[in-house]
CSV table of C-alpha atoms and ligand atoms in Angstrom, one decimal:
chain,number,residue,atom,x,y,z
A,103,UNK,CA,-134.5,73.9,119.9
A,104,UNK,CA,-131.0,74.0,121.4
A,105,UNK,CA,-129.9,71.7,124.1
A,106,UNK,CA,-127.2,72.7,126.6
A,107,UNK,CA,-123.9,71.7,125.1
A,108,UNK,CA,-121.0,70.3,127.0
A,109,UNK,CA,-117.8,72.2,127.9
A,110,UNK,CA,-117.0,75.6,126.3
A,111,UNK,CA,-114.6,75.6,123.4
A,112,UNK,CA,-112.8,77.6,120.7
A,113,UNK,CA,-112.7,76.5,117.0
A,114,UNK,CA,-111.0,76.8,113.6
A,115,UNK,CA,-113.4,76.6,110.7
A,116,UNK,CA,-111.6,76.4,107.3
A,117,UNK,CA,-113.4,76.5,104.0
A,118,UNK,CA,-112.0,73.7,101.8
A,119,UNK,CA,-111.9,75.9,98.7
A,120,UNK,CA,-108.2,75.3,98.1
A,121,UNK,CA,-105.0,74.5,100.0
A,122,UNK,CA,-104.2,75.9,103.4
A,123,UNK,CA,-102.7,79.4,103.1
A,124,UNK,CA,-100.6,81.3,105.6
A,125,UNK,CA,-103.6,83.5,106.3
A,126,UNK,CA,-105.6,80.5,107.4
A,127,UNK,CA,-102.7,79.1,109.3
A,128,UNK,CA,-102.6,82.3,111.3
A,129,UNK,CA,-106.3,81.9,112.1
A,130,UNK,CA,-105.8,78.2,113.1
A,131,UNK,CA,-102.8,79.1,115.3
A,132,UNK,CA,-104.4,82.2,116.9
A,133,UNK,CA,-107.6,80.2,117.7
A,134,UNK,CA,-105.6,77.3,119.1
A,135,UNK,CA,-103.4,79.3,121.3
A,136,UNK,CA,-106.2,81.6,122.6
A,137,UNK,CA,-108.4,78.6,123.3
A,138,UNK,CA,-105.7,76.6,125.1
A,139,UNK,CA,-104.6,79.6,127.1
A,140,UNK,CA,-108.2,80.0,128.3
A,141,UNK,CA,-108.3,76.3,129.2
A,142,UNK,CA,-110.9,75.6,126.5
A,143,UNK,CA,-111.4,72.6,124.2
A,144,UNK,CA,-110.5,73.4,120.5
A,145,UNK,CA,-112.6,72.0,117.7
A,146,UNK,CA,-112.2,71.8,114.0
A,147,UNK,CA,-115.1,72.4,111.6
A,148,UNK,CA,-115.1,72.0,107.9
A,149,UNK,CA,-117.1,74.8,106.3
A,150,UNK,CA,-118.0,73.0,103.1
A,151,UNK,CA,-121.4,74.6,102.8
A,152,UNK,CA,-120.9,76.4,99.6
A,153,UNK,CA,-120.7,73.2,97.4
A,154,UNK,CA,-119.9,74.9,94.1
A,155,UNK,CA,-116.7,76.4,95.7
A,156,UNK,CA,-115.5,73.3,97.5
A,157,UNK,CA,-112.4,71.7,96.0
A,158,UNK,CA,-112.4,67.9,96.3
A,159,UNK,CA,-109.8,66.5,98.6
A,160,UNK,CA,-108.9,69.9,100.1
A,161,UNK,CA,-110.5,69.2,103.5
A,162,UNK,CA,-108.6,66.0,103.9
A,163,UNK,CA,-105.4,67.7,103.0
A,164,UNK,CA,-106.0,70.6,105.4
A,165,UNK,CA,-106.7,68.2,108.3
A,166,UNK,CA,-103.6,66.1,107.5
A,167,UNK,CA,-101.5,69.2,107.3
A,168,UNK,CA,-102.8,70.6,110.6
A,169,UNK,CA,-102.0,67.3,112.2
A,170,UNK,CA,-98.5,67.3,110.8
A,171,UNK,CA,-98.0,70.8,112.1
A,172,UNK,CA,-98.8,69.6,115.6
A,173,UNK,CA,-102.4,70.8,116.1
A,174,UNK,CA,-104.6,68.6,118.3
A,175,UNK,CA,-108.4,68.9,118.2
A,176,UNK,CA,-110.7,67.5,120.8
A,177,UNK,CA,-113.6,65.9,118.9
A,178,UNK,CA,-114.4,64.6,115.5
A,179,UNK,CA,-114.7,67.5,113.1
A,180,UNK,CA,-118.1,68.7,112.0
A,181,UNK,CA,-118.8,68.9,108.3
A,182,UNK,CA,-121.3,71.6,107.4
A,183,UNK,CA,-122.3,69.7,104.2
A,184,UNK,CA,-123.8,67.0,106.5
A,185,UNK,CA,-126.0,69.4,108.5
A,186,UNK,CA,-128.7,70.6,106.1
A,187,UNK,CA,-131.4,68.9,108.2
A,188,UNK,CA,-130.4,70.8,111.3
A,189,UNK,CA,-130.2,74.1,109.5
A,190,UNK,CA,-133.6,73.5,108.0
A,191,UNK,CA,-135.0,72.8,111.5
A,192,UNK,CA,-133.6,76.1,112.8
A,193,UNK,CA,-134.9,78.0,109.7
A,194,UNK,CA,-138.3,76.5,110.3
A,195,UNK,CA,-138.2,77.6,113.9
A,196,UNK,CA,-137.4,81.2,112.8
A,197,UNK,CA,-140.2,81.0,110.3
A,198,UNK,CA,-142.7,80.0,113.0
A,199,UNK,CA,-141.6,83.1,114.9
A,200,UNK,CA,-142.4,85.2,111.8
A,201,UNK,CA,-138.7,86.3,111.7
A,202,UNK,CA,-137.9,85.2,108.1
A,203,UNK,CA,-139.7,85.7,104.8
A,204,UNK,CA,-139.3,84.5,101.3
A,205,UNK,CA,-137.6,86.8,98.8
A,206,UNK,CA,-137.8,86.6,95.0
A,207,UNK,CA,-135.6,89.6,94.2
A,208,UNK,CA,-132.8,88.9,91.7
A,209,UNK,CA,-129.4,90.5,92.3
A,210,UNK,CA,-130.1,93.0,89.5
A,211,UNK,CA,-133.4,94.0,91.1
A,212,UNK,CA,-131.7,94.5,94.5
A,213,UNK,CA,-129.0,96.6,92.9
A,214,UNK,CA,-131.6,98.7,91.2
A,215,UNK,CA,-133.6,99.3,94.4
A,216,UNK,CA,-130.9,99.4,97.1
A,217,UNK,CA,-130.9,102.8,98.7
A,218,UNK,CA,-127.1,102.7,98.8
A,219,UNK,CA,-124.3,100.2,98.9
A,220,UNK,CA,-123.0,99.2,102.3
A,221,UNK,CA,-119.5,98.1,103.0
A,222,UNK,CA,-120.7,94.5,102.5
A,223,UNK,CA,-122.5,95.1,99.2
A,224,UNK,CA,-125.9,96.6,98.4
A,225,UNK,CA,-128.2,97.1,101.3
A,226,UNK,CA,-131.4,95.1,100.8
A,227,UNK,CA,-134.3,97.5,101.0
A,228,UNK,CA,-136.8,95.0,102.3
A,229,UNK,CA,-138.8,94.8,99.0
A,230,UNK,CA,-140.3,91.4,99.8
A,231,UNK,CA,-141.1,92.0,103.5
A,232,UNK,CA,-144.8,91.8,102.8
A,233,UNK,CA,-144.8,89.1,100.2
A,234,UNK,CA,-142.5,88.3,97.2
A,235,UNK,CA,-142.5,91.1,94.6
A,236,UNK,CA,-139.4,90.1,92.5
A,237,UNK,CA,-139.3,88.2,89.3
A,238,UNK,CA,-137.1,85.3,90.3
A,239,UNK,CA,-138.6,81.8,90.6
A,240,UNK,CA,-136.3,80.4,93.2
A,241,UNK,CA,-136.9,81.9,96.6
A,242,UNK,CA,-134.3,83.0,99.2
A,243,UNK,CA,-135.2,83.3,102.8
A,244,UNK,CA,-134.3,86.5,104.6
A,245,UNK,CA,-134.1,87.4,108.3
A,246,UNK,CA,-136.0,90.6,109.3
A,247,UNK,CA,-133.6,93.1,110.9
A,248,UNK,CA,-134.3,96.1,113.0
A,249,UNK,CA,-132.9,99.6,113.2
A,250,UNK,CA,-131.4,99.4,116.7
A,251,UNK,CA,-127.6,99.3,116.4
A,252,UNK,CA,-125.9,96.1,117.5
A,253,UNK,CA,-122.7,96.8,119.5
A,254,UNK,CA,-120.1,94.4,120.7
A,255,UNK,CA,-116.6,94.5,122.1
A,256,UNK,CA,-113.9,92.6,120.2
A,257,UNK,CA,-110.9,91.6,122.2
A,258,UNK,CA,-108.4,93.1,119.7
A,259,UNK,CA,-110.6,95.5,117.7
A,260,UNK,CA,-112.4,97.0,120.7
A,261,UNK,CA,-115.9,98.5,120.4
A,262,UNK,CA,-117.8,97.8,117.2
A,263,UNK,CA,-121.3,98.9,116.2
A,264,UNK,CA,-123.5,98.2,113.2
A,265,UNK,CA,-127.0,99.1,112.3
A,266,UNK,CA,-128.2,96.1,110.4
A,267,UNK,CA,-131.2,97.7,108.8
A,268,UNK,CA,-129.3,100.6,107.3
A,269,UNK,CA,-125.9,99.0,106.7
A,270,UNK,CA,-126.9,95.5,105.6
A,271,UNK,CA,-130.7,95.1,105.3
A,272,UNK,CA,-132.6,91.9,105.9
A,273,UNK,CA,-130.1,89.2,105.2
A,274,UNK,CA,-130.2,85.8,103.5
A,275,UNK,CA,-130.3,82.6,105.6
A,276,UNK,CA,-131.2,80.3,102.8
A,277,UNK,CA,-129.9,81.1,99.3
A,278,UNK,CA,-132.0,81.1,96.1
A,279,UNK,CA,-129.5,78.5,94.7
A,280,UNK,CA,-130.7,76.0,97.3
A,281,UNK,CA,-127.8,76.3,99.9
A,282,UNK,CA,-128.0,77.5,103.5
A,283,UNK,CA,-126.1,80.7,104.0
A,284,UNK,CA,-122.9,81.0,105.9
A,285,UNK,CA,-124.4,83.3,108.6
A,286,UNK,CA,-127.0,80.8,109.6
A,287,UNK,CA,-124.8,77.7,109.4
A,288,UNK,CA,-122.0,79.2,111.4
A,289,UNK,CA,-124.2,80.4,114.2
A,290,UNK,CA,-126.1,77.1,114.5
A,291,UNK,CA,-122.9,75.1,114.5
A,292,UNK,CA,-121.2,77.3,117.0
A,293,UNK,CA,-124.2,77.0,119.3
A,294,UNK,CA,-124.5,73.3,118.9
A,295,UNK,CA,-120.8,72.7,119.5
A,296,UNK,CA,-120.7,74.8,122.7
A,297,UNK,CA,-118.3,77.4,121.1
A,298,UNK,CA,-117.8,80.2,123.6
A,299,UNK,CA,-114.7,81.8,122.0
A,300,UNK,CA,-114.7,82.8,118.3
A,301,UNK,CA,-111.3,83.6,117.0
A,302,UNK,CA,-111.0,84.3,113.2
A,303,UNK,CA,-109.7,86.8,110.7
A,304,UNK,CA,-110.8,90.4,110.8
A,305,UNK,CA,-112.4,90.0,107.3
A,306,UNK,CA,-115.3,88.5,109.3
A,307,UNK,CA,-115.7,91.5,111.7
A,308,UNK,CA,-118.4,92.8,109.3
A,309,UNK,CA,-120.4,89.6,109.7
A,310,UNK,CA,-120.3,89.6,113.5
A,311,UNK,CA,-123.3,91.9,114.1
A,312,UNK,CA,-125.5,89.7,111.9
A,313,UNK,CA,-124.4,86.7,113.8
A,314,UNK,CA,-125.0,88.4,117.2
A,315,UNK,CA,-128.5,89.3,116.0
A,316,UNK,CA,-129.1,85.6,115.1
A,317,UNK,CA,-128.0,84.5,118.5
A,318,UNK,CA,-130.5,87.0,119.9
A,319,UNK,CA,-133.3,85.8,117.7
A,320,UNK,CA,-132.5,82.2,118.8
A,321,UNK,CA,-132.4,83.2,122.5
A,322,UNK,CA,-128.8,82.0,122.9
A,323,UNK,CA,-125.9,83.4,125.0
A,324,UNK,CA,-123.2,85.2,122.9
A,325,UNK,CA,-119.7,83.9,122.5
A,326,UNK,CA,-116.6,86.1,122.9
A,327,UNK,CA,-115.3,87.6,119.7
A,328,UNK,CA,-111.5,87.9,119.0
A,329,UNK,CA,-110.7,88.9,115.5
A,330,UNK,CA,-107.1,88.6,114.3
A,331,UNK,CA,-105.4,91.1,112.0
A,332,UNK,CA,-105.3,90.1,108.3
A,333,UNK,CA,-102.3,89.1,106.3
A,334,UNK,CA,-102.4,90.8,103.0
A,335,UNK,CA,-100.6,90.0,99.7
A,336,UNK,CA,-98.3,92.8,98.4
A,337,UNK,CA,-101.2,93.9,96.2
A,338,UNK,CA,-103.3,94.6,99.3
A,339,UNK,CA,-105.6,91.5,98.7
A,340,UNK,CA,-106.4,89.0,101.4
A,341,UNK,CA,-103.7,86.4,101.0
A,342,UNK,CA,-105.9,83.4,100.8
A,343,UNK,CA,-107.6,84.9,97.8
A,344,UNK,CA,-104.4,85.2,95.8
A,345,UNK,CA,-103.8,82.8,93.0
A,346,UNK,CA,-100.7,80.7,92.8
A,347,UNK,CA,-98.3,79.3,95.3
A,348,UNK,CA,-97.4,82.3,97.4
A,349,UNK,CA,-98.3,81.6,101.0
A,350,UNK,CA,-99.5,78.0,100.4
A,351,UNK,CA,-98.6,75.9,103.4
A,352,UNK,CA,-97.4,72.3,102.8
A,353,UNK,CA,-95.5,69.7,104.8
A,354,UNK,CA,-92.2,70.8,103.2
A,355,UNK,CA,-92.4,74.5,104.4
A,356,UNK,CA,-94.4,73.9,107.6
A,357,UNK,CA,-91.6,75.0,109.9
A,358,UNK,CA,-91.0,78.3,108.0
A,359,UNK,CA,-94.8,79.0,107.8
A,360,UNK,CA,-95.2,78.3,111.5
A,361,UNK,CA,-92.4,80.8,112.2
A,362,UNK,CA,-94.1,83.4,110.0
A,363,UNK,CA,-97.5,82.8,111.6
A,364,UNK,CA,-96.0,83.1,115.1
A,365,UNK,CA,-94.1,86.3,114.1
A,366,UNK,CA,-97.3,87.7,112.6
A,367,UNK,CA,-99.1,87.2,115.9
A,368,UNK,CA,-96.2,89.1,117.6
A,369,UNK,CA,-94.6,86.0,119.2
A,370,UNK,CA,-90.8,85.6,119.3
A,371,UNK,CA,-89.6,82.1,119.7
A,372,UNK,CA,-85.9,81.8,120.8
A,373,UNK,CA,-83.2,81.7,118.0
A,374,UNK,CA,-82.7,77.9,118.4
A,375,UNK,CA,-86.3,77.3,117.4
A,376,UNK,CA,-86.2,79.3,114.2
A,377,UNK,CA,-85.4,76.4,112.0
A,378,UNK,CA,-87.3,73.8,114.1
A,379,UNK,CA,-90.2,71.7,112.8
A,380,UNK,CA,-93.6,73.4,113.2
A,381,UNK,CA,-94.7,71.0,115.9
A,382,UNK,CA,-91.8,72.0,118.2
A,383,UNK,CA,-92.5,75.7,117.6
A,384,UNK,CA,-96.1,75.1,118.5
A,385,UNK,CA,-95.2,73.3,121.7
A,386,UNK,CA,-93.1,76.3,122.6
A,387,UNK,CA,-95.9,78.7,121.8
A,388,UNK,CA,-98.4,76.8,124.0
A,389,UNK,CA,-96.1,77.6,126.9
A,390,UNK,CA,-95.0,81.1,126.1
A,391,UNK,CA,-97.9,82.6,124.2
A,392,UNK,CA,-98.5,86.3,124.9
A,393,UNK,CA,-101.7,87.6,123.4
A,394,UNK,CA,-100.8,91.1,124.4
A,395,UNK,CA,-98.4,91.2,121.4
A,396,UNK,CA,-101.3,90.8,118.9
A,397,UNK,CA,-101.8,94.2,117.2
A,398,UNK,CA,-105.0,94.9,115.2
A,399,UNK,CA,-103.1,96.0,112.1
A,400,UNK,CA,-103.2,94.2,108.9
A,401,UNK,CA,-99.7,93.5,107.5
A,402,UNK,CA,-98.3,92.7,104.1
A,403,UNK,CA,-96.7,89.4,103.4
A,404,UNK,CA,-93.4,91.1,102.3
A,405,UNK,CA,-93.1,92.8,105.7
A,406,UNK,CA,-93.1,89.4,107.3
A,407,UNK,CA,-90.9,87.3,105.1
A,408,UNK,CA,-87.8,89.5,105.3
A,409,UNK,CA,-85.1,87.5,107.0
A,410,UNK,CA,-84.8,87.3,110.8
B,198,LIG,N1,-115.0,79.3,107.0
B,198,LIG,C1,-114.8,80.7,107.2
B,198,LIG,C2,-113.5,81.1,106.4
B,198,LIG,O1,-112.7,80.2,106.1
B,198,LIG,C3,-114.6,81.0,108.6
B,198,LIG,C4,-115.9,81.0,109.4
B,198,LIG,C5,-115.8,81.6,110.8
B,198,LIG,O2,-114.7,81.5,111.4
B,198,LIG,O3,-116.8,82.0,111.2
B,198,LIG,O4,-113.3,82.2,106.1
């Protein structure tokens, strides 16, 4: 099912649902510096799985911008929208193992029957485990979970633990609207690309136990997890979800955004670099990066943009 992949690597996996925001630049920068510091390759993946949310042209713009800012990736980017066959193959494999089952519950039915809401939404109570009982025509496919807690150690957020059965429930790998789910696609892509270091925003900490469980079901070795603190807008929302221009990175403000991203990760470039182009600041950071300065605390945009 999985062949041994080449060298180990880190990655950045933007979703092209809009322009690059400072929050995503922080994830790109953190993953780049941590990969390079560990002597790893660094890959780019375009997470354009969720077709209805993809904005045309956004992926090309993000890639162009990353290049202008000085990032260098080590292989042709993977596009999730081109990988349906591969995801289908892995889903079929899980099906043969009896690990997935079709579910016909609508959201409304799940809400009505969920024992309680978990942090990630209503917990699926397993209604269709022994055969579809819901009223929806289109089927989703869910992975059977178990009640043994899944623990892992995150480099910045330390010990984490989640009981999938009571906190999430059997989760969707193939959506009723015909698209593969993020959890399946990301794990399959990370395995196939030889990703050994996963660096991303702490908003995905809550997905990690599900992904670890999938690695286990597929018999694959786990990557290391390193979640970065989140940049929040002044309203406490994740910055990339905010509307408007605040925090949007473009070629014209690249230097300033790189400075803010470095500052957010606790790095302090020398004064003469403060107004330098992004690519020069990035070169400095490759030499002087100190991950010990990354603190697992979310921060507000306004706390960053105050003048030096
Ligand atoms: N595409 C996801 C995002 O932009 C990141 C996926 C991941 O790093 O696992 O939030």
